[in-house]
Structure formats: structure tokens, C-alpha cells
mmCIF file of C-alpha atoms and ligand atoms in Angstrom:
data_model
loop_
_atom_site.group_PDB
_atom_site.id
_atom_site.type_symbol
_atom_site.label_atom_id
_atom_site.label_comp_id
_atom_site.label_asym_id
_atom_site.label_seq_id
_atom_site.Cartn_x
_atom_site.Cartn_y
_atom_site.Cartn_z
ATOM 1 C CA UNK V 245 9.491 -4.710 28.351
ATOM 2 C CA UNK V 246 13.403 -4.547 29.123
ATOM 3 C CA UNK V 247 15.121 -3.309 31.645
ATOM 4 C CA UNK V 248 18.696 -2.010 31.659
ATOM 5 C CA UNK V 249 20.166 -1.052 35.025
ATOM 6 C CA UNK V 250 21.969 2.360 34.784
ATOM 7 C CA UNK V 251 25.315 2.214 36.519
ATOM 8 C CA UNK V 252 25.720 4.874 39.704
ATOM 9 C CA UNK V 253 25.370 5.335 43.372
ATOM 10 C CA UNK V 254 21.073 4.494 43.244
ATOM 11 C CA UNK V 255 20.392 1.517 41.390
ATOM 12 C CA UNK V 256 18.392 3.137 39.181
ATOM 13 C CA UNK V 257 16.950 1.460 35.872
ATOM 14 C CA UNK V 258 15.731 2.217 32.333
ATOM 15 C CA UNK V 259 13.458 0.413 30.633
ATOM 16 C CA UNK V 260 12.436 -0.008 26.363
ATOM 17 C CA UNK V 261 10.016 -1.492 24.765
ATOM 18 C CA UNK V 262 6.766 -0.314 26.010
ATOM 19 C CA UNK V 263 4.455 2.586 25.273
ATOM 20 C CA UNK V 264 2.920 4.058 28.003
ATOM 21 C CA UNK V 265 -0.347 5.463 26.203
ATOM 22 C CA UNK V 266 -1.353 2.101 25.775
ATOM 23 C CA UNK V 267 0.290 0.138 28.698
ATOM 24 C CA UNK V 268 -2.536 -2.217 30.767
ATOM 25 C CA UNK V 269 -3.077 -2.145 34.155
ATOM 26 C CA UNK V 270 -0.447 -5.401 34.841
ATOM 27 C CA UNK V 271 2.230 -3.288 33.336
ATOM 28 C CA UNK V 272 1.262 -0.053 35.834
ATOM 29 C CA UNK V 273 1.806 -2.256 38.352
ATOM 30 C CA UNK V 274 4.542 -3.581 37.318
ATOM 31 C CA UNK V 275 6.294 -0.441 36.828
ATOM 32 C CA UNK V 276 5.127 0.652 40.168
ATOM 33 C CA UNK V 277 6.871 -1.954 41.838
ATOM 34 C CA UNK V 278 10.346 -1.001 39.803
ATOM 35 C CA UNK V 279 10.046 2.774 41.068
ATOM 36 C CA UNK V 280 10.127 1.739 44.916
ATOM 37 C CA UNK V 281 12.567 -1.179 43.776
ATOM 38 C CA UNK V 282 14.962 1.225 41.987
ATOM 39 C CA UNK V 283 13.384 4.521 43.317
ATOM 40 C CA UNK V 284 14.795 6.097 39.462
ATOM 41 C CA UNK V 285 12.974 5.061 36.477
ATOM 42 C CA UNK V 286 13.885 6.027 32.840
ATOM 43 C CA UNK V 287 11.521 5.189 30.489
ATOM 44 C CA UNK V 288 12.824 5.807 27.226
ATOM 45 C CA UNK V 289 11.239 6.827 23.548
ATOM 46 C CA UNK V 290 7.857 8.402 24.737
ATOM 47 C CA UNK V 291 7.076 10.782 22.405
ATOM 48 C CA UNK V 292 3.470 12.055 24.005
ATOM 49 C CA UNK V 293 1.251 15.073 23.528
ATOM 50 C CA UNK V 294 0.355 17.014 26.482
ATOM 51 C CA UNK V 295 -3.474 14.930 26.083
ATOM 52 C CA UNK V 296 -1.599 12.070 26.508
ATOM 53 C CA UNK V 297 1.137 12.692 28.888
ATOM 54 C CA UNK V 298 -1.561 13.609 31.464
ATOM 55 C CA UNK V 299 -3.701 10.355 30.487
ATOM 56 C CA UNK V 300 -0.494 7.944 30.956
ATOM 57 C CA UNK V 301 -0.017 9.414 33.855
ATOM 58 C CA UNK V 302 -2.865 9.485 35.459
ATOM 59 C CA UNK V 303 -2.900 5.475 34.978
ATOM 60 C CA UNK V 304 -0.782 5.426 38.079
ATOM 61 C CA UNK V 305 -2.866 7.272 40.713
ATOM 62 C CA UNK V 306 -4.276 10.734 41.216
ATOM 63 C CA UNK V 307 -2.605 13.498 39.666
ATOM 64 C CA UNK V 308 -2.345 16.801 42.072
ATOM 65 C CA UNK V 309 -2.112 19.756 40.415
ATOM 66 C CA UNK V 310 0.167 22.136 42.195
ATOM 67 C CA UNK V 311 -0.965 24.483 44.831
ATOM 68 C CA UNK V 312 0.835 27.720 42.966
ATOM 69 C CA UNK V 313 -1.300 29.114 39.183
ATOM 70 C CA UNK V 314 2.221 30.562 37.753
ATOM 71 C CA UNK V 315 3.362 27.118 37.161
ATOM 72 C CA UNK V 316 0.760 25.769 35.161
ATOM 73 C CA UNK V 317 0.524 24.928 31.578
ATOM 74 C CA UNK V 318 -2.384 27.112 29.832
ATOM 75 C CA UNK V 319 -4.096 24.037 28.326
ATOM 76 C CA UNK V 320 -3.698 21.637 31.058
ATOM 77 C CA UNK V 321 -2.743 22.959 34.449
ATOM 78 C CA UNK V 322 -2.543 19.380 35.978
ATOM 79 C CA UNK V 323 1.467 20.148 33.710
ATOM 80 C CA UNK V 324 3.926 22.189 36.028
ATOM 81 C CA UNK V 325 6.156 23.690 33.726
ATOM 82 C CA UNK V 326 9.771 25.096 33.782
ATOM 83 C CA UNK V 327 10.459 26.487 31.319
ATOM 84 C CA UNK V 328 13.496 29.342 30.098
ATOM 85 C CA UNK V 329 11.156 30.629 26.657
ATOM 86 C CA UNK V 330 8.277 32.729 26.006
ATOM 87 C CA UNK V 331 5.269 31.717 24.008
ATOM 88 C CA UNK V 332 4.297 34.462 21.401
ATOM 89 C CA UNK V 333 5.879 36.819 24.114
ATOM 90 C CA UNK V 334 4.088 35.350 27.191
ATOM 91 C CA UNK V 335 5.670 33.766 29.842
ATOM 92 C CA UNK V 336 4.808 30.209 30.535
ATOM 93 C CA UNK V 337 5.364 28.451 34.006
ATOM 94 C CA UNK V 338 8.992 29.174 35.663
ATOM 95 C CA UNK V 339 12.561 29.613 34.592
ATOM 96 C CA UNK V 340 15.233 27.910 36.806
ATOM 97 C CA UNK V 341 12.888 25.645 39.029
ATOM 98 C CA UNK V 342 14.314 23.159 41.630
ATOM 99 C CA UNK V 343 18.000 24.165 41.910
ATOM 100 C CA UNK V 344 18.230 23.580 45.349
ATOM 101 C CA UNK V 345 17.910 19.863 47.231
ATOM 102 C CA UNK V 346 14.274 19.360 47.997
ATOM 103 C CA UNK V 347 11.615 16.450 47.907
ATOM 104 C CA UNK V 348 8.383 17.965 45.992
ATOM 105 C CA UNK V 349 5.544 19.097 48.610
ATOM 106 C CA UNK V 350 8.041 18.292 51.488
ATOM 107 C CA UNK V 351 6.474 21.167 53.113
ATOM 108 C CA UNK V 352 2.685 19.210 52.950
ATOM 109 C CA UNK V 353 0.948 16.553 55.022
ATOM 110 C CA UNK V 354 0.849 14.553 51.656
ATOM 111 C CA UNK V 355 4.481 14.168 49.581
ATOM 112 C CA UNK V 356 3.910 12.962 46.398
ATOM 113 C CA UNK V 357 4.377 9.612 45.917
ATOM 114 C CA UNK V 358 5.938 10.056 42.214
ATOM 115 C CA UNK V 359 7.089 12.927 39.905
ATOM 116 C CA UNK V 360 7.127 12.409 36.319
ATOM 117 C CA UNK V 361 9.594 14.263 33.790
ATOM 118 C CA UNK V 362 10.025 14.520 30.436
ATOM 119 C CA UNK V 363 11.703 17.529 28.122
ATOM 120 C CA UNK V 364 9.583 18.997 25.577
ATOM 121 C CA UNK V 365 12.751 21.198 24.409
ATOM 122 C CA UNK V 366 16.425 20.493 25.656
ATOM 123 C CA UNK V 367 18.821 22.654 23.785
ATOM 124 C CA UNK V 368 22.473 21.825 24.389
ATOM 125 C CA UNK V 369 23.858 19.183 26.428
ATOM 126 C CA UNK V 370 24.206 18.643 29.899
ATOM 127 C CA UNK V 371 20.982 19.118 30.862
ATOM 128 C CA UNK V 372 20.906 16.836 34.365
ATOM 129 C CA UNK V 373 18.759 15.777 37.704
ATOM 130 C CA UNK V 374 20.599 15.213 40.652
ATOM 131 C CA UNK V 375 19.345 12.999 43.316
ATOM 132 C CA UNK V 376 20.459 11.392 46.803
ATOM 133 C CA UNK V 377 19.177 8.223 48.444
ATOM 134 C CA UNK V 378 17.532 9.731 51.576
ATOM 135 C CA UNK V 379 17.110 5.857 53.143
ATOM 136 C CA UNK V 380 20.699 5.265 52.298
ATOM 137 C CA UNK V 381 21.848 8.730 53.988
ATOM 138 C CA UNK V 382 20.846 7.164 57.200
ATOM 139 C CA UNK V 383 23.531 4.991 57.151
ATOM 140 C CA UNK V 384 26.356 7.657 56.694
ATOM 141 C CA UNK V 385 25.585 9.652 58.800
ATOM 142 C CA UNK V 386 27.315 10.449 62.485
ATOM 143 C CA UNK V 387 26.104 8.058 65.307
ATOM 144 C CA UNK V 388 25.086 11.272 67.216
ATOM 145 C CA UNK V 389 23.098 12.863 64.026
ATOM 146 C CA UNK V 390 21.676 9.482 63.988
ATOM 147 C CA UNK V 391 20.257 9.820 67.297
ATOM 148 C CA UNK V 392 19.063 13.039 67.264
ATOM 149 C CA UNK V 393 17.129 12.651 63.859
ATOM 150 C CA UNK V 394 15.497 9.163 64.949
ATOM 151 C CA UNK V 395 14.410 10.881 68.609
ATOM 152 C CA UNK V 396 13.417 14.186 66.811
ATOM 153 C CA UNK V 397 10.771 16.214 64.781
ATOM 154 C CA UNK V 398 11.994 18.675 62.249
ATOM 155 C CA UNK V 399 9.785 21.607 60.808
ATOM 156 C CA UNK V 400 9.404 22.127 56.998
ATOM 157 C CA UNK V 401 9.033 25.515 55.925
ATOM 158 C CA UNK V 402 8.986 26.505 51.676
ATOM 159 C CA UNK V 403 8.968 30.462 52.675
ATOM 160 C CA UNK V 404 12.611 31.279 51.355
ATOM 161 C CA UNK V 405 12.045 29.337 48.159
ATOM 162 C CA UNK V 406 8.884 31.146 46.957
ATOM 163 C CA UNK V 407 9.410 32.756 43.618
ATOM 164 C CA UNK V 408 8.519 36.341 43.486
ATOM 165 C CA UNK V 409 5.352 36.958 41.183
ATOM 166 C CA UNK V 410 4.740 39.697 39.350
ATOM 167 C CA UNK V 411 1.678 40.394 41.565
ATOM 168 C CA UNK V 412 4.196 40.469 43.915
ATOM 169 C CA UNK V 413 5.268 43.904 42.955
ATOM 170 C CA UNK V 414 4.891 46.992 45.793
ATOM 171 C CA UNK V 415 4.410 44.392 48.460
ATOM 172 C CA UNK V 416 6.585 44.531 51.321
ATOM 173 C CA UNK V 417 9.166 41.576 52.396
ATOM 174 C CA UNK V 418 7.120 41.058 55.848
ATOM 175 C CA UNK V 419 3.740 41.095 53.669
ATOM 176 C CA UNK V 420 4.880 38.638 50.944
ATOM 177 C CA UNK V 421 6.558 36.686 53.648
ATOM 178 C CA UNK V 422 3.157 36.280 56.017
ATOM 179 C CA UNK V 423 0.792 35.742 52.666
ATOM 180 C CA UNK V 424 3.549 32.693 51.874
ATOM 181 C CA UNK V 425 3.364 31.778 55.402
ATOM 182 C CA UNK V 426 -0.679 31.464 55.071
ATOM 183 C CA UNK V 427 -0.151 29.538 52.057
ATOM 184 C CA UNK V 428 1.728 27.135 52.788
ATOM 185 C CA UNK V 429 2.113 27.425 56.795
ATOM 186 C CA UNK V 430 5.183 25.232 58.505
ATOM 187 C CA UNK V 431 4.790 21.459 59.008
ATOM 188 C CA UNK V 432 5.659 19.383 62.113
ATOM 189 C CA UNK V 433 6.668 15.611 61.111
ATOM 190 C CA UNK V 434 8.794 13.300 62.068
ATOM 191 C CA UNK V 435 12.456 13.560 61.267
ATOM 192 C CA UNK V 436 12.701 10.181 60.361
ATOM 193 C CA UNK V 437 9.454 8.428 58.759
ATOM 194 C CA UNK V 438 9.329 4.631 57.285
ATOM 195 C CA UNK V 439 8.255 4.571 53.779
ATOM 196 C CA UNK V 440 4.637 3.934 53.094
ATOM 197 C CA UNK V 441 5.231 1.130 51.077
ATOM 198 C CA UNK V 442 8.492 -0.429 51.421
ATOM 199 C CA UNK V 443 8.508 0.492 55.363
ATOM 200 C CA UNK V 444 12.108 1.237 55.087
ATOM 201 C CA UNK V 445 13.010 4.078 57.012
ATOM 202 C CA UNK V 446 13.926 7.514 55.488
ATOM 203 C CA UNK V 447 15.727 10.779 56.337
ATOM 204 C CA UNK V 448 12.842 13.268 55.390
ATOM 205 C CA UNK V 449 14.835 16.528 55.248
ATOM 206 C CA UNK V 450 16.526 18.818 52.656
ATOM 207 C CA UNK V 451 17.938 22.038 52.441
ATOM 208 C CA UNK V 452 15.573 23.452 50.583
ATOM 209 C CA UNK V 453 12.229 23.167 52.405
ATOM 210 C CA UNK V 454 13.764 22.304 55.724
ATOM 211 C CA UNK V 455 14.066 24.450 58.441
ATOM 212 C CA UNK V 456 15.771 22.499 61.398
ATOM 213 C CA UNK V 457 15.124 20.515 64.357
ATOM 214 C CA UNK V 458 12.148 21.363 66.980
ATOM 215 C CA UNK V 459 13.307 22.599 69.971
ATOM 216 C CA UNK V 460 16.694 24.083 68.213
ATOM 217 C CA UNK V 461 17.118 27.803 68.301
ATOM 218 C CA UNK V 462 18.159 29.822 64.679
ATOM 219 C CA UNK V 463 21.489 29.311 65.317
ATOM 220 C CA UNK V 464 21.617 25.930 66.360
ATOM 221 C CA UNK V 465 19.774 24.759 63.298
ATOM 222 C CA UNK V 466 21.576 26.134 60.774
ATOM 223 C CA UNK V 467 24.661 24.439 62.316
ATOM 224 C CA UNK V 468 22.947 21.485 62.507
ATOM 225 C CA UNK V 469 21.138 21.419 58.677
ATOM 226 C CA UNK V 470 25.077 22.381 57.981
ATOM 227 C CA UNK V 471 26.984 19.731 59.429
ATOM 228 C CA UNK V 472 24.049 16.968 58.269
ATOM 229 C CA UNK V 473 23.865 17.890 54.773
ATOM 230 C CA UNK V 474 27.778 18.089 54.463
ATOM 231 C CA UNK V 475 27.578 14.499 55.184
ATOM 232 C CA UNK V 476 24.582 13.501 53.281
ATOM 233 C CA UNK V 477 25.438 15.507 49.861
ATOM 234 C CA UNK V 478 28.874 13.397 49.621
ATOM 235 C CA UNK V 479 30.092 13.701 46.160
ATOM 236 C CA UNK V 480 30.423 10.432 45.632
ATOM 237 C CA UNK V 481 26.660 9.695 46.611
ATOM 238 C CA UNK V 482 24.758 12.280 44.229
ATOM 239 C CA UNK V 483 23.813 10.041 41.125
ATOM 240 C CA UNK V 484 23.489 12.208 38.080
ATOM 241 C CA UNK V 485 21.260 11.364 35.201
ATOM 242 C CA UNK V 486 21.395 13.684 32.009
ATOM 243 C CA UNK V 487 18.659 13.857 30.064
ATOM 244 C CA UNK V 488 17.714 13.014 26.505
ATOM 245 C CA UNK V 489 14.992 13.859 24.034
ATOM 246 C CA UNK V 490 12.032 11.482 24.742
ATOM 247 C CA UNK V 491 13.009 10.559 27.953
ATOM 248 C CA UNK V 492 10.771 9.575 30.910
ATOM 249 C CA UNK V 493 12.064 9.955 34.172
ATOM 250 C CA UNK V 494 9.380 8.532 37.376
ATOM 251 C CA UNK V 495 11.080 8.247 40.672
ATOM 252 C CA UNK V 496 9.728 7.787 44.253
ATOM 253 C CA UNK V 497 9.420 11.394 45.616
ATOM 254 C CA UNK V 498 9.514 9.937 49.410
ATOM 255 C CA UNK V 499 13.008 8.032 49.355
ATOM 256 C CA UNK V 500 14.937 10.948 47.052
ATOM 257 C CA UNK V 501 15.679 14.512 47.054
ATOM 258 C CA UNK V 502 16.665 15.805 43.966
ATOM 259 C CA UNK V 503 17.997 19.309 42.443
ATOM 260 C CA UNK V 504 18.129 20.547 38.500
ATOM 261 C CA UNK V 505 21.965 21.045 39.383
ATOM 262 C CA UNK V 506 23.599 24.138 37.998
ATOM 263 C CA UNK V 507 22.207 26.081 35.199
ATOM 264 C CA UNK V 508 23.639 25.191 31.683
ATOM 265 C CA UNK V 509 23.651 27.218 27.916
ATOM 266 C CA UNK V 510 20.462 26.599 26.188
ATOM 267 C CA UNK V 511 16.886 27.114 25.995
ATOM 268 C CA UNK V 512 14.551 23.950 28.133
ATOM 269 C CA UNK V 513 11.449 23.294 28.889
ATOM 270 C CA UNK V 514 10.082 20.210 31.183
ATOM 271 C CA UNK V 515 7.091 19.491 31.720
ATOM 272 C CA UNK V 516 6.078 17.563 35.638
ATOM 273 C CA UNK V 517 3.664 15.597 36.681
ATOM 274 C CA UNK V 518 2.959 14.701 40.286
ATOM 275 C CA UNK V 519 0.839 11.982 41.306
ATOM 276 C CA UNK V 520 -0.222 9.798 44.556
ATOM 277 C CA UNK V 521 0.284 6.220 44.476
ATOM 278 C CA UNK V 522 -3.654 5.107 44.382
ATOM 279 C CA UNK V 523 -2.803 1.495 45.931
ATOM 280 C CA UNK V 524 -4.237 0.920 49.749
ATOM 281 C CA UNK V 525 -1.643 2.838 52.121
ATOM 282 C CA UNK V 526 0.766 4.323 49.893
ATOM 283 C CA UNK V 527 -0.196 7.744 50.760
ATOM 284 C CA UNK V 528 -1.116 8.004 54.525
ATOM 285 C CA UNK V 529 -3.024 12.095 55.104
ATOM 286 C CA UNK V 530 -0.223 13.111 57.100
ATOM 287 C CA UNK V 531 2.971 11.477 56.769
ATOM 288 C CA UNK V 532 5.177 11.326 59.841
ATOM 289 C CA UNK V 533 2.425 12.691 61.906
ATOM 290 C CA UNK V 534 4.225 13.723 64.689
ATOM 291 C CA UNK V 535 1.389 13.176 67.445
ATOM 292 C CA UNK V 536 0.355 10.019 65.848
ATOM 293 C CA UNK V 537 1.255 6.690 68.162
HETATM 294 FE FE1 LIG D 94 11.294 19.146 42.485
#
């Protein structure tokens, strides 16, 4: 196995030489330990079916398969897939996924301790991930933002970012909204949680599944989520990775939030996998319990 450290704001790393289909246990763990080192992984040259995709994955913990049918891959649902094409005329998954900043199942007791990538089609270039260090946001932030996340609990809410079905159709705005509500109800957590493994602490907000602060009216919020994400989405500390055929990309869902960035020419299809860490602790049932001690 080598490892190449990609230059940019999150000391993120790719790594040759190995094959994940037949990687031991030693070299899970290994690997492991380089996602909440590096929080980005790249590994690079895996050319897998979707049989083994899922198995290679699932080497790492427990794969979830996500809480919404639309998404899923026909032959193995486990596969959330974005996708801009049609297969023989059908659609499959979603088109334009994840352009806003969000963690993936922010909005749950459980993140995800990992999401996996890869392209199965990437047509044109330019095809990128953003993502932003959500431990090192802490740092940059205003002493009085600082304050008022660490003495704080924010509210997660996915409602505005649900994608309209076409089961959808004839419903009314309040219906859809109070079925989405059910679905996925808002979350209570702490604003600011320490990591289940490296116990570092972390920002756990975004724009996209993030409502505000508890105890903040409408108003107040989105001036708040405002000013705090104008600081935390700095230019200069979104790393950018572009992707390439074959590509892997595994990064630790709890320290990052990431968006797919702007759309770009060209047909693409990814396929994700998201999967909890199965090692003692690394997923607690409710992070950032709010009522816990
Ligand atoms: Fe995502």
C-alpha cells in the first residue's frame, strides 16, 4: 500500500496499490485509521461490480441502506444512486443530489460514520466534491459564535431538501410538508459534539439540514446560520477534489460536510455507500444527545 498526500486545505490522502475486494482485515483497519487521520481518502484504480462494491464495503462495518426507495439501485438497494440518465427509459435513483453543504443523515440520531463514492459514468471534466473541516471551523470562527455554539443545542431539520416524488403529485405543500415531517421528524443535539473516535470536538451544523439554534426565533436563526456559515465556507478553506474514473473516495461523515458543487456539462452517475464504523464506540445511538450528562 502507498500513500500520497493530496495537497489542499484537509490533509487528505490517496492511496495505490491495494485492491479492496480482496484486502484482509489488518488492511480495513488500517485504512480505518487513515480516514479519521486524514478524514478524505482516495483510493485509486478500483474497478468493482456493484456485487463487489457492496462486499468491499461492507468489510468496514454495517452498511445502512437509506431511509428514502427513489434512491436505490434496482439490483442492490444497499447503492444510493445519483444519477443524470435513464435506463431503457426508466429513471434510476436522483439527478442533482447533494448540492447544498450537508453531513449525510445529519438530521438522524446515528450520522454515518463513512460514505463511500465512486463514478460508474463521469462524462466531461470537472466533475468535483467539495468539503470543509467542521473540527477545524471551530477555530475560525467569532469568539462570540464560539460561545454560543459550545453552550447551545441546534435542531436539524431535512424538510426543505426533500425531493419531490412523483407520488408526490396532487398533494398539497402543507401535506407533503407534514408526511416529510413524520418521516424524518426534527432532531435536538448538541451544537457542538466530540468525535466518537478521535474525541476531537466538531461543529455539527450545515446549511442544508440545519435549522438554527434552540431557543432562537425564525428570524434570529437565519441571521445566525448566515453570519456562521459566511465564516465557516471561507474560500480558501473548501478543499476540492475532482474526480476520476476508478476512483474511491471514503471520508469521515462526522468531521466534514460536503456538497457536489455546481452542476457541470455531461452525463454522471455515482454510486454511495454509507456505512457505520463496527469498532466498540464509534457510533454512539444518539450522537450529541442533548439530555445525556
Ligand atoms: Fe451527501
Amino acid at each position: 500500500m502507498q500513500l500520497h498526500e493530496i495537497n489542499g486545505v484537509i490533509n487528505a490522502v490517496e492511496i495505490s496499490g491495494i485492491d479492496l475486494r480482496t484486502a484482509d482485515a489488518a488492511t480495513i483497519n488500517t485504512i480505518k485509521q487513515r480516514i479519521y487521520q486524514h478524514k478524505i481518502v482516495v483510493i485509486k484504480n478500483q474497478p468493482f461490480s456493484d456485487k463487489e462494491y457492496v462486499d468491499a464495503a461492507s468489510k468496514f462495518g454495517q452498511i445502512e441502506t437509506y431511509f428514502q426507495s427513489n434512491y436505490h439501485h434496482p439490483d442492490y438497494p444497499e447503492i444510493f444512486v445519483s444519477s443524470s440518465v435513464k435506463n431503457k427509459g426508466k429513471k434510476i435513483g436522483v439527478k442533482g443530489t447533494g448540492r447544498y453543504w450537508h453531513c449525510d443523515y445529519q438530521f438522524f440520531r446515528k450520522p454515518f460514520s463513512f460514505v463511500f463514492i465512486r463514478p460508474v459514468l463521469l462524462q466531461g471534466k470537472g466533475r468535483k466534491t467539495l468539503y470543509v473541516d467542521m473540527e477545524q471551523a471551530l477555530s475560525r470562527i467569532t469568539p462570540e459564535m464560539h460561545k454560543q455554539v459550545y453552550e447551545s443545542i441546534c435542531i436539524h431539520d431535512p424538510k426543505m431538501k426533500y425531493k419531490i416524488q412523483e407520488g408526490d403529485i396532487d398533494k398539497a405543500i402543507d401535506e407533503l410538508i407534514a408526511e416529510v415531517s413524520k418521516l424524518a421528524p426534527p432532531l435536538r443535539r448538541k451544537t457542538v459534539v466530540p468525535h466518537p473516535v478521535t474525541g476531537k470536538d466538531i461543529l455539527f451544523m450545515s446549511p442544508g439540514f440545519t435549522h438554527g439554534l434552540e431557543g432562537l426565533n425564525d428570524e434570529e436563526n437565519a441571521l445566525f446560520m448566515e453570519r456562521l456559515f459566511a465564516e465557516v465556507l471561507d474560500e480558501e478553506q473548501i478543499f476540492s477534489y475532482e474526480w476520476s474514473e476508478n476512483d474511491l473516495l471514503i471520508w469521515d461523515n462526522v468531521s466534514l460536510i460536503h456538497s457536489s458543487g455546481a452542476a457541470v456539462p455531461g452525463d454522471y452517475t455515482t454510486h454511495r455507500l454509507t456505512v457505520y464504523d463496527d469498532a466498540p464506540g464509534a457510533c454512539p445511538d444518539y450522537f450529541g444527545d442533548p439530555d445525556a450528562a
